[in-house]
Coordinates of C-alpha atoms (C1' of nucleotides) in Angstrom, one line a residue:
Chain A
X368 CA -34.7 39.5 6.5
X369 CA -37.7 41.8 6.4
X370 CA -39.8 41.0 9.6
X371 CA -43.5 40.2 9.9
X372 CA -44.8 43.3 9.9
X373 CA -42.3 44.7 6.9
X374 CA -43.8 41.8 5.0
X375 CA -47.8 42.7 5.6
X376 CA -46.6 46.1 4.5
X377 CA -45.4 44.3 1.3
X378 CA -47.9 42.1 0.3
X379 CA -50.7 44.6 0.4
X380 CA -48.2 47.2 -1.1
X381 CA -48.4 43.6 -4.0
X382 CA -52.3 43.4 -4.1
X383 CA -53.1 46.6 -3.8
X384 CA -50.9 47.4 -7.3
X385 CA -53.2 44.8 -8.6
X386 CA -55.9 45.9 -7.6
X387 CA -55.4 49.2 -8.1
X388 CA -52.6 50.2 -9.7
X389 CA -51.2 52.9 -7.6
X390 CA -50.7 52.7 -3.8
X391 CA -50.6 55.7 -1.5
X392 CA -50.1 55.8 1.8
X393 CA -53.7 56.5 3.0
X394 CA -54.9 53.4 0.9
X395 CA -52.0 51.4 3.1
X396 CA -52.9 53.1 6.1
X397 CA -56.9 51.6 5.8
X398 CA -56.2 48.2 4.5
X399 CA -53.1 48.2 7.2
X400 CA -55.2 49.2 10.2
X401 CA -52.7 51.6 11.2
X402 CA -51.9 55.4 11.1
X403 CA -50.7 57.5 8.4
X404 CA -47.8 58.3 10.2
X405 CA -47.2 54.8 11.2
X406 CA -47.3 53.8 7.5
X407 CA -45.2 56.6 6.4
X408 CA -42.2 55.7 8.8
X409 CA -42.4 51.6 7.9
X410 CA -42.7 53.0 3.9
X411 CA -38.9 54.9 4.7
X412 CA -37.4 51.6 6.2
X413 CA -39.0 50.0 3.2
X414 CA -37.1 52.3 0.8
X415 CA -33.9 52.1 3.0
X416 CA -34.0 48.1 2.2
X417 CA -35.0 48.8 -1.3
X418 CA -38.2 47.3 -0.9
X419 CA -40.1 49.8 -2.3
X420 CA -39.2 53.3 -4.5
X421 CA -40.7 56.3 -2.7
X422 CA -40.3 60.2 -2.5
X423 CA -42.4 62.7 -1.0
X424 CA -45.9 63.2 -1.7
X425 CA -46.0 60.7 -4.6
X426 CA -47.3 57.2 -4.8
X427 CA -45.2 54.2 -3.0
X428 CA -43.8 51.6 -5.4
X429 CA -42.5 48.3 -5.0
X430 CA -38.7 47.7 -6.3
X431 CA -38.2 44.9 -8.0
X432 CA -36.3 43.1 -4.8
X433 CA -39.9 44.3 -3.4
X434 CA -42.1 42.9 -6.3
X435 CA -39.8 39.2 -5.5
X436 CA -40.3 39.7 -1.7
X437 CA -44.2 40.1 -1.8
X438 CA -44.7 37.8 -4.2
X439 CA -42.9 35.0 -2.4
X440 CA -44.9 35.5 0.7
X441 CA -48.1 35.8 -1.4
X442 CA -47.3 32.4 -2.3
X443 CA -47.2 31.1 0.8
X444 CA -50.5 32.2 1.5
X445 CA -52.1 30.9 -1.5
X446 CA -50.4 27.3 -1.3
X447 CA -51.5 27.8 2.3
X448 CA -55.1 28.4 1.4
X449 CA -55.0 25.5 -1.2
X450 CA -53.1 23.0 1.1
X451 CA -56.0 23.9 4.0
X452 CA -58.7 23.2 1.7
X453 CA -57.6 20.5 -0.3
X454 CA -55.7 18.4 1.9
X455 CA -57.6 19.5 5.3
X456 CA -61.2 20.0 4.7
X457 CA -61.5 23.3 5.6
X458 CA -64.0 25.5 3.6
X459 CA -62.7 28.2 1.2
X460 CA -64.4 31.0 3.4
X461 CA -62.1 29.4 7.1
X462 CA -59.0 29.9 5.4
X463 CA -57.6 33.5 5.1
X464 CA -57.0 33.7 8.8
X465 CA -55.0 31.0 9.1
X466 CA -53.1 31.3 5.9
X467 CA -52.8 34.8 7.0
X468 CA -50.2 33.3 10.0
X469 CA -48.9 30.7 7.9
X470 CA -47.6 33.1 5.5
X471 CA -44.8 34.5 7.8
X472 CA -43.0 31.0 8.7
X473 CA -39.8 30.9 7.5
X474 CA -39.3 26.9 6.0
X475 CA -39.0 26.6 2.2
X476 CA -39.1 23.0 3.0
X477 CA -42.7 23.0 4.3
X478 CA -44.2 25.2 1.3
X479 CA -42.0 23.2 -1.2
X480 CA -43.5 19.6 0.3
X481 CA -47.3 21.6 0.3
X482 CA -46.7 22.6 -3.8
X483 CA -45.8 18.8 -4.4
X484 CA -48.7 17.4 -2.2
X485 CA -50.9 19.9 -4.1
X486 CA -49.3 18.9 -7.5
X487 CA -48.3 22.3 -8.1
X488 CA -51.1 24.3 -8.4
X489 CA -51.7 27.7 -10.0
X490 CA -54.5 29.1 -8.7
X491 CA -56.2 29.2 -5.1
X492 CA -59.4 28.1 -3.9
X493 CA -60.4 31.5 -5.0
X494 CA -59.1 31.3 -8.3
X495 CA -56.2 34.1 -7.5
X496 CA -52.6 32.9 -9.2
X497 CA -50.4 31.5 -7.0
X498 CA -46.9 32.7 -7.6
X499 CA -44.3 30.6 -8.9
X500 CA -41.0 29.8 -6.3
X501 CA -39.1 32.5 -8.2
X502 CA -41.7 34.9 -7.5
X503 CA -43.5 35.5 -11.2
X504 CA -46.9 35.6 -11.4
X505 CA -48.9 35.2 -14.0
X506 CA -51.5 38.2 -14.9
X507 CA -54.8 37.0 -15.2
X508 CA -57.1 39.6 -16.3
X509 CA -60.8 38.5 -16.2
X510 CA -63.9 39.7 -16.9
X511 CA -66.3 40.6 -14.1
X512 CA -69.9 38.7 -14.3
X513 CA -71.2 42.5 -14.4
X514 CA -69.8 43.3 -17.5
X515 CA -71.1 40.3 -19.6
X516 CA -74.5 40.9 -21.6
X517 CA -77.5 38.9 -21.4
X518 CA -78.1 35.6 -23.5
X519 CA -74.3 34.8 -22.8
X520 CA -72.7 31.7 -20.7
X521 CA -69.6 32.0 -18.9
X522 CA -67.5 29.9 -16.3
X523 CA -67.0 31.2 -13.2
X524 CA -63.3 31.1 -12.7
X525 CA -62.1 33.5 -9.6
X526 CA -63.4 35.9 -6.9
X527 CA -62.4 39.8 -6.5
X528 CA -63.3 39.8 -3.0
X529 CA -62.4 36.4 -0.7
X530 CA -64.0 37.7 2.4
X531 CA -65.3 35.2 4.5
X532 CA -68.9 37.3 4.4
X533 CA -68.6 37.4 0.2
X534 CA -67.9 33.3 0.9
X535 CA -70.7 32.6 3.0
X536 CA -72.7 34.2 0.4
X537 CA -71.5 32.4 -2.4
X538 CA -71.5 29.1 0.0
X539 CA -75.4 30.0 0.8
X540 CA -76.2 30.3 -3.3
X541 CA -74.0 27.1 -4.2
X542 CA -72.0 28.7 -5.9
X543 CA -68.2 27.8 -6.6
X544 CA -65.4 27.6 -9.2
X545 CA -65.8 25.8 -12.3
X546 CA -69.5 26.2 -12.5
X547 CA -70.9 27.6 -15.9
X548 CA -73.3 30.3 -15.7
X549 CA -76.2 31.4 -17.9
X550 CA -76.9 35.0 -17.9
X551 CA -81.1 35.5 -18.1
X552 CA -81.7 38.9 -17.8
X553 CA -80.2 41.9 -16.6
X554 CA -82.6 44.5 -14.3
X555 CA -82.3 48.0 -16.0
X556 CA -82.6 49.9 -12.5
X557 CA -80.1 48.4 -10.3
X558 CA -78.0 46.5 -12.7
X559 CA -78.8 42.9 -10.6
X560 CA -79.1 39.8 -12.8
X561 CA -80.7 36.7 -13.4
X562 CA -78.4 33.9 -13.5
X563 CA -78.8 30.1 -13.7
X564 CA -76.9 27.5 -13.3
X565 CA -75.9 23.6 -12.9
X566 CA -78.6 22.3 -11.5
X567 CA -81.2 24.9 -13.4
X568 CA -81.0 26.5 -10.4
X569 CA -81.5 30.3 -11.2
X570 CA -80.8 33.5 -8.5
X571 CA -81.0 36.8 -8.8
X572 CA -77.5 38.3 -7.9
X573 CA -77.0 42.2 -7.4
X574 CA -74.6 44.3 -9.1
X575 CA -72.7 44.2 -6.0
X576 CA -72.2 40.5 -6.4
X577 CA -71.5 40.5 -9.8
X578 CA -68.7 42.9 -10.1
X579 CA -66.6 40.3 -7.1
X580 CA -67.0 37.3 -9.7
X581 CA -64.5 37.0 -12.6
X582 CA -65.6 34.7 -15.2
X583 CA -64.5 33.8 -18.9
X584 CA -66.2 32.8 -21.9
X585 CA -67.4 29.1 -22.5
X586 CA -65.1 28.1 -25.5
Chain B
X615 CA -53.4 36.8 25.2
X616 CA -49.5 36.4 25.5
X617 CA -46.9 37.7 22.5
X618 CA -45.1 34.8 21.1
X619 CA -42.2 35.6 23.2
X620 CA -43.9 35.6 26.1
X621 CA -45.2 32.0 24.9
X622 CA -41.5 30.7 24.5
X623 CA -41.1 31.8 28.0
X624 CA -43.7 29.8 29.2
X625 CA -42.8 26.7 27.2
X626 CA -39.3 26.6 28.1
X627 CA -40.6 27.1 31.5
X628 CA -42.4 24.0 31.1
X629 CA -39.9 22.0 29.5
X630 CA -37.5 22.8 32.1
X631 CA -39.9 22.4 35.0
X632 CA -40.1 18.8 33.3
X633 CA -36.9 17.8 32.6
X634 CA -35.2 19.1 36.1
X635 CA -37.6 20.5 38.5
X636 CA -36.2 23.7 39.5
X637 CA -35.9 26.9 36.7
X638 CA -33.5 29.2 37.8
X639 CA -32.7 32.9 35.6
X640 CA -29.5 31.9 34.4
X641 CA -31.1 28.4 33.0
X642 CA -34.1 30.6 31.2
X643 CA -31.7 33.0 30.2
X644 CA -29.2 29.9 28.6
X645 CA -32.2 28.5 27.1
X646 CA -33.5 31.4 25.4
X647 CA -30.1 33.4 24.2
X648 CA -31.0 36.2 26.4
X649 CA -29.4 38.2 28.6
X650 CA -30.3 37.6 32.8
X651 CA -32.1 40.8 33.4
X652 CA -34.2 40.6 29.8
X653 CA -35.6 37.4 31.4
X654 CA -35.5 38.9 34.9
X655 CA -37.8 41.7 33.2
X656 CA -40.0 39.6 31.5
X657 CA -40.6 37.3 34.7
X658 CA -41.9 40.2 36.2
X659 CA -44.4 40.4 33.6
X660 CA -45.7 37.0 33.1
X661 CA -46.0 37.5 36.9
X662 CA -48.5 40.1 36.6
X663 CA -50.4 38.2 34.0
X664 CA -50.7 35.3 36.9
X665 CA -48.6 33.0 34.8
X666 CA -45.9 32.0 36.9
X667 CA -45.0 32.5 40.9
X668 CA -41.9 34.2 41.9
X669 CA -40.2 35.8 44.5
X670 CA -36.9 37.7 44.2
X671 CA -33.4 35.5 44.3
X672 CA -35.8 32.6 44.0
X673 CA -37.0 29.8 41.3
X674 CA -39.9 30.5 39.0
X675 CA -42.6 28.1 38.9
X676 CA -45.5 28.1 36.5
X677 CA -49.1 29.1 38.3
X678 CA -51.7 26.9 37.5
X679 CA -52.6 28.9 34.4
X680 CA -49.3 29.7 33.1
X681 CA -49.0 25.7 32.9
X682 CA -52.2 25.1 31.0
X683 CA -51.1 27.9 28.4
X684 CA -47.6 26.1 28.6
X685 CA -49.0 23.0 27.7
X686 CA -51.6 24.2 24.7
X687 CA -48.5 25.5 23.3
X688 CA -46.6 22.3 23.5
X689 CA -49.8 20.2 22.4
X690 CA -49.7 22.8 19.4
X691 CA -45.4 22.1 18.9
X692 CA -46.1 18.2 19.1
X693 CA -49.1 18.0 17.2
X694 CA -46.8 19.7 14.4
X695 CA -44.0 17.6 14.6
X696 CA -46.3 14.6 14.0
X697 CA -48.2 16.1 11.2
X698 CA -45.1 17.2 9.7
X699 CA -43.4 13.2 9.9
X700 CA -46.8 11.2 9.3
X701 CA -48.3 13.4 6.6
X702 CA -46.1 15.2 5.1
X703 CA -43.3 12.8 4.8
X704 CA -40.4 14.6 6.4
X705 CA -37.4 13.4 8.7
X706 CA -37.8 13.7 12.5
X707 CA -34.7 15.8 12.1
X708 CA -36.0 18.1 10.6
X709 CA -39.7 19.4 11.9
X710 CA -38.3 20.8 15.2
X711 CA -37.6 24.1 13.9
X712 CA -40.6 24.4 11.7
X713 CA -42.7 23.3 14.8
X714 CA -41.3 25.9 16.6
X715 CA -42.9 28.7 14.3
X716 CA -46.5 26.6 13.9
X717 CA -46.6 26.2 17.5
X718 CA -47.5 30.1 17.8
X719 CA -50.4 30.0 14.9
X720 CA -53.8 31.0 16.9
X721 CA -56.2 28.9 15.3
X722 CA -57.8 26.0 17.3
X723 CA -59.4 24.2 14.3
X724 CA -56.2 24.1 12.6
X725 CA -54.7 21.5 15.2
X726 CA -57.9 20.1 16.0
X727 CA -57.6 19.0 12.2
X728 CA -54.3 18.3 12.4
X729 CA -55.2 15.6 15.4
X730 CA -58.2 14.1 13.6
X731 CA -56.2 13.4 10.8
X732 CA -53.2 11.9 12.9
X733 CA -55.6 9.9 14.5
X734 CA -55.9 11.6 17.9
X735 CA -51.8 10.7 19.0
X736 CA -50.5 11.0 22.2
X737 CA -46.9 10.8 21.7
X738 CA -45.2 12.8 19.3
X739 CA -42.2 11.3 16.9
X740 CA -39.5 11.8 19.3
X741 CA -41.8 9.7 22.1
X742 CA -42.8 13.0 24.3
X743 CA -46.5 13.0 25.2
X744 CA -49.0 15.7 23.4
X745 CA -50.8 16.9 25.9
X746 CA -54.7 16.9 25.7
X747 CA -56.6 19.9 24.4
X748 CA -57.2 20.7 28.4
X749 CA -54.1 20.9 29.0
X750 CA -53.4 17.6 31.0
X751 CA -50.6 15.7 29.7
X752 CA -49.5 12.5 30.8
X753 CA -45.9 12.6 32.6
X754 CA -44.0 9.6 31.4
X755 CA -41.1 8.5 33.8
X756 CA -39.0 5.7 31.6
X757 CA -35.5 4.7 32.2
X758 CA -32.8 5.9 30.1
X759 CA -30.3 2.9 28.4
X760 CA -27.6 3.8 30.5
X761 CA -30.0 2.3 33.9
X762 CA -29.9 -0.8 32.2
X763 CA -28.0 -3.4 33.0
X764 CA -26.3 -6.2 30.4
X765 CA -28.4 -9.4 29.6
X766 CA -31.5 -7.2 29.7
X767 CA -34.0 -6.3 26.7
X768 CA -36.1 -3.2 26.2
X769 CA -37.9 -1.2 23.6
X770 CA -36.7 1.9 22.5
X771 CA -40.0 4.5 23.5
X772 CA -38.9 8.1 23.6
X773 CA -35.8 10.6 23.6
X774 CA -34.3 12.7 26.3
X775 CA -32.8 14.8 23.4
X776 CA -34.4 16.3 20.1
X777 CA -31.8 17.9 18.3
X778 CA -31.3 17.4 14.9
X779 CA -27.5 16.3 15.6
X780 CA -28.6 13.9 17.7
X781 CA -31.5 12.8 15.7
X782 CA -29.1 12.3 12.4
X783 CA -27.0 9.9 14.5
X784 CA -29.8 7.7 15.2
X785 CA -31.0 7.7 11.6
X786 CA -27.2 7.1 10.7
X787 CA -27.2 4.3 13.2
X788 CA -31.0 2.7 12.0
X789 CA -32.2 3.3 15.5
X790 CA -35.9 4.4 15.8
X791 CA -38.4 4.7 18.3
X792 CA -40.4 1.2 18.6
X793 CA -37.6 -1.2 18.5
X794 CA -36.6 -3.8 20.6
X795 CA -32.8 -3.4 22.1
X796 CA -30.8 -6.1 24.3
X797 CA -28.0 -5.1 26.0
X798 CA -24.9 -7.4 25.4
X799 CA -22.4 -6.0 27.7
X800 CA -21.0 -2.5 29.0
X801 CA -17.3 -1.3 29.5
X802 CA -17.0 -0.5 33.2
X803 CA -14.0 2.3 31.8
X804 CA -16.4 4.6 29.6
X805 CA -20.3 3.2 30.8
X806 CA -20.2 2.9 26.7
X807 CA -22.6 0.1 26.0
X808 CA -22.7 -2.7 23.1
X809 CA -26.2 -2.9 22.1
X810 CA -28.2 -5.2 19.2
X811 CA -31.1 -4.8 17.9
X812 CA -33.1 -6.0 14.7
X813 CA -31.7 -7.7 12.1
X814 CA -29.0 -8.6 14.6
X815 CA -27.0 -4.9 13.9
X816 CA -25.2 -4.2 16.9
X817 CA -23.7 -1.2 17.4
X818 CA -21.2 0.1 20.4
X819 CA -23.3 3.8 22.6
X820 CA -21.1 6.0 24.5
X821 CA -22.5 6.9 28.1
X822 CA -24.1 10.1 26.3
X823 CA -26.4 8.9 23.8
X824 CA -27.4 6.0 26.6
X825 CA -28.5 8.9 28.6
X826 CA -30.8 10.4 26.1
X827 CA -32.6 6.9 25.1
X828 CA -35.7 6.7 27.3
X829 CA -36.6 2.9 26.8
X830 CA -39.4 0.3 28.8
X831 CA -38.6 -3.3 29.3
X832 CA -40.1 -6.1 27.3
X833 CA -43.5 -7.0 28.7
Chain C
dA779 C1' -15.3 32.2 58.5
dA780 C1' -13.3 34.9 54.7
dT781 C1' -13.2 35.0 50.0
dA782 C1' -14.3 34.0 45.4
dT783 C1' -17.7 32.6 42.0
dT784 C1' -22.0 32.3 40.3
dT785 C1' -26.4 34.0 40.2
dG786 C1' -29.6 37.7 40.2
dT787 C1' -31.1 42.7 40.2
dT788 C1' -31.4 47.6 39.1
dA789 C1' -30.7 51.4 36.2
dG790 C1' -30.5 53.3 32.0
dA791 C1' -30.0 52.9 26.8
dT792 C1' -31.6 51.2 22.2
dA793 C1' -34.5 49.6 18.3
dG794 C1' -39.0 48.5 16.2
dA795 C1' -43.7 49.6 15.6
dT796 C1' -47.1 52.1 17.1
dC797 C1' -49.8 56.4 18.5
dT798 C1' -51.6 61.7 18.8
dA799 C1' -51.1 66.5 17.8
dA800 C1' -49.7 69.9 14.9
dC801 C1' -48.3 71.4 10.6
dT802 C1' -47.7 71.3 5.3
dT803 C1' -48.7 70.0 0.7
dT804 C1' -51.8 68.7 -2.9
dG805 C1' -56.1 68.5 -5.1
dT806 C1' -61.0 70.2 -5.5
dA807 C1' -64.8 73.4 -5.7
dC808 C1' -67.0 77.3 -6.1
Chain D
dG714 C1' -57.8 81.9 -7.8
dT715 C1' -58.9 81.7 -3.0
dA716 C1' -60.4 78.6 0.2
dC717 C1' -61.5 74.2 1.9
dA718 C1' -60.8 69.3 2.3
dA719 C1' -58.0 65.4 1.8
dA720 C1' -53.7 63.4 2.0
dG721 C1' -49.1 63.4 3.8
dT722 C1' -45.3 64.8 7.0
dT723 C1' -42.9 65.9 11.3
dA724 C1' -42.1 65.8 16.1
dG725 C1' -42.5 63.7 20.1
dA726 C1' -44.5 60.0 23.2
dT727 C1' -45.4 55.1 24.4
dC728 C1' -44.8 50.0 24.8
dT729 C1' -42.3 45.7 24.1
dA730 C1' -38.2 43.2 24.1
dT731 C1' -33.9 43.6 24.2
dC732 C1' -29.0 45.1 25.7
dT733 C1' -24.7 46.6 28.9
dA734 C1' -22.7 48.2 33.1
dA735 C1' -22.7 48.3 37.8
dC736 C1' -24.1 46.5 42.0
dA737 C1' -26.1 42.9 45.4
dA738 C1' -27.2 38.4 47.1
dA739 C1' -26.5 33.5 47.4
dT740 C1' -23.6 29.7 47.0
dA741 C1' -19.3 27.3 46.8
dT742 C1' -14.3 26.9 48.0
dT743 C1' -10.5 26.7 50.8

DNA sequence: AATATTTGTTAGATAGATCTAACTTTGTAC
DNA sequence: GTACAAAGTTAGATCTATCTAACAAATATT
């Protein structure tokens, strides 16, 4: 059984290729915290597990017993998340650090009873797809508000960056899931917009904002 | 801030202190599944982080802050168990090993949630007291069945034993922690005990299980 | 009291996860 | 296409938590 630390290695190794689509190991050494040596040695006990597929210079890959592992513990973050938030109060900017723990307990019994409590979601308070228990994952592939012209209306479905600071944000503008936004006007210069929303409420939200909220088209 | 190890040190430390006073290596050692001179090592370090007193050949005690870390630990293990029975439905059999991976979360608003939502407990649901978020926990001296002698009648308030063996022959036997027992007699041979309780069940209790039911009498 | 048993200690080895320093390979820029 | 920068690797050290083997102290037994 792949301890803690093997398993950070792997669920980053799982968002990153979301993210990004190819990992290497300077990437892994940044979002790990640790050296590039460091991360090279744990990336050859990876491979010796067949965790990952690796060789010499090239990008690190996860095998599918890797793809399985990550996703499995990926999902016990995001149930985490969910179950903190839904069932405990807690705001969608307290959780990561917690789920963050919670993510390494070994108990299929205690993720299986959170799922059911939940009612099975899919998604996490911050709209990311929660794993199924054999480890699939549904691609979602949304737009980004950034990319969506003027004169349009959207729903605001997930968030590319669940940082607690990106949270507060969002917290401090009202904004959260579900809501339906109304694209104004879009500022030539910097690319910020002028969005309203529910309540008429309208803000002016740079591009650096707008590229961390996915959104789809009103049906 | 002290590894998780170092943590299961300290709260087997406390248990033991508890349960027989004096904590000897080879009892630590026993408890833990480690060798004698892993624990003899890592005495030597909890020393120099002031958590417990100890002097070659001798017994280790807990200093005065290696038992308020002790107890924050087992306030975080009870608080666990009794969110795991009360709200999320499962057996007191089974939440002892879970509990024993929560307990080493770091995140004080997690259990501080957890004990709002239980209601602020002090016992958790094998009857031991949760200590307070100070630290202080209430020591509870109650008989144990076998003290008790024929004709008498008490209530069933807490267990000397947690395991889940011994916890699976309650449930098998309908015994839980709240109810009201009268002895009916004792065999002098075995110090077994014919007990009744309820709906009139009674049931025959070797000497061991006697041992391990903590019990008050009837006001 | 002498001896045997249990308990505890010391020394030295190992495995996991990390680091720094030095070197190599790959990719980029002029 | 050489040269520089970025990315990656190797070697070797450190720290934590563990082990076994060998020895020493304390306790129990006769």
């Amino acid at each position: 059984m792949a301890s803690s630390t093997e398993e950070n290695y792997l669920k980053i190794l799982f968002n990153l290729t979301h993210e990004k689509g190819e990992v290497n190991i300077s990437e892994l050494s940044s979002q790990l915290g640790v050296s590039m040596p460091t991360v090279n040695s744990m990336i050859k006990n990876l491979q010796k597990s067949d965790l990952v597929h690796y060789e010499k210079y090239k990008p690190v890959t996860l095998s599918e017993k890797g793809k399985k592992t990550a996703a499995l513990i990926v999902r016990k973050h995001r149930l985490t998340e969910m179950f903190l938030v839904n069932k405990m109060g807690f705001g969608w900017e307290e959780v990561h650090q917690i789920a963050e723990q919670v993510e390494h307990i070994h108990a299929p019994k205690f993720f299986e009873r959170m799922d059911e409590m939940l009612g099975f979601p899919t998604v996490d308070p911050h709209g990311s797809p929660i794993p199924d228990k054999h480890g699939r994952m549904q691609e979602l592939h949304y737009k980004n508000l950034s990319q969506v012209k003027p004169g349009n209306q959207v729903i605001l479905v997930a968030l590319a960056d669940s940082s607690s600071d990106f949270l507060e944000f969002l917290n401090s503008r009202k904004l959260k899931l579900g809501m339906e936004l109304k694209i104004l006007s879009k500022e030539t210069y910097d690319q910020s917009m002028i969005v309203s929303y529910e309540n008429q409420q309208s803000e002016t939200l740079s591009e650096k904002v707008c590229e961390k909220l996915l959104v789809r088209s009103v049906e």
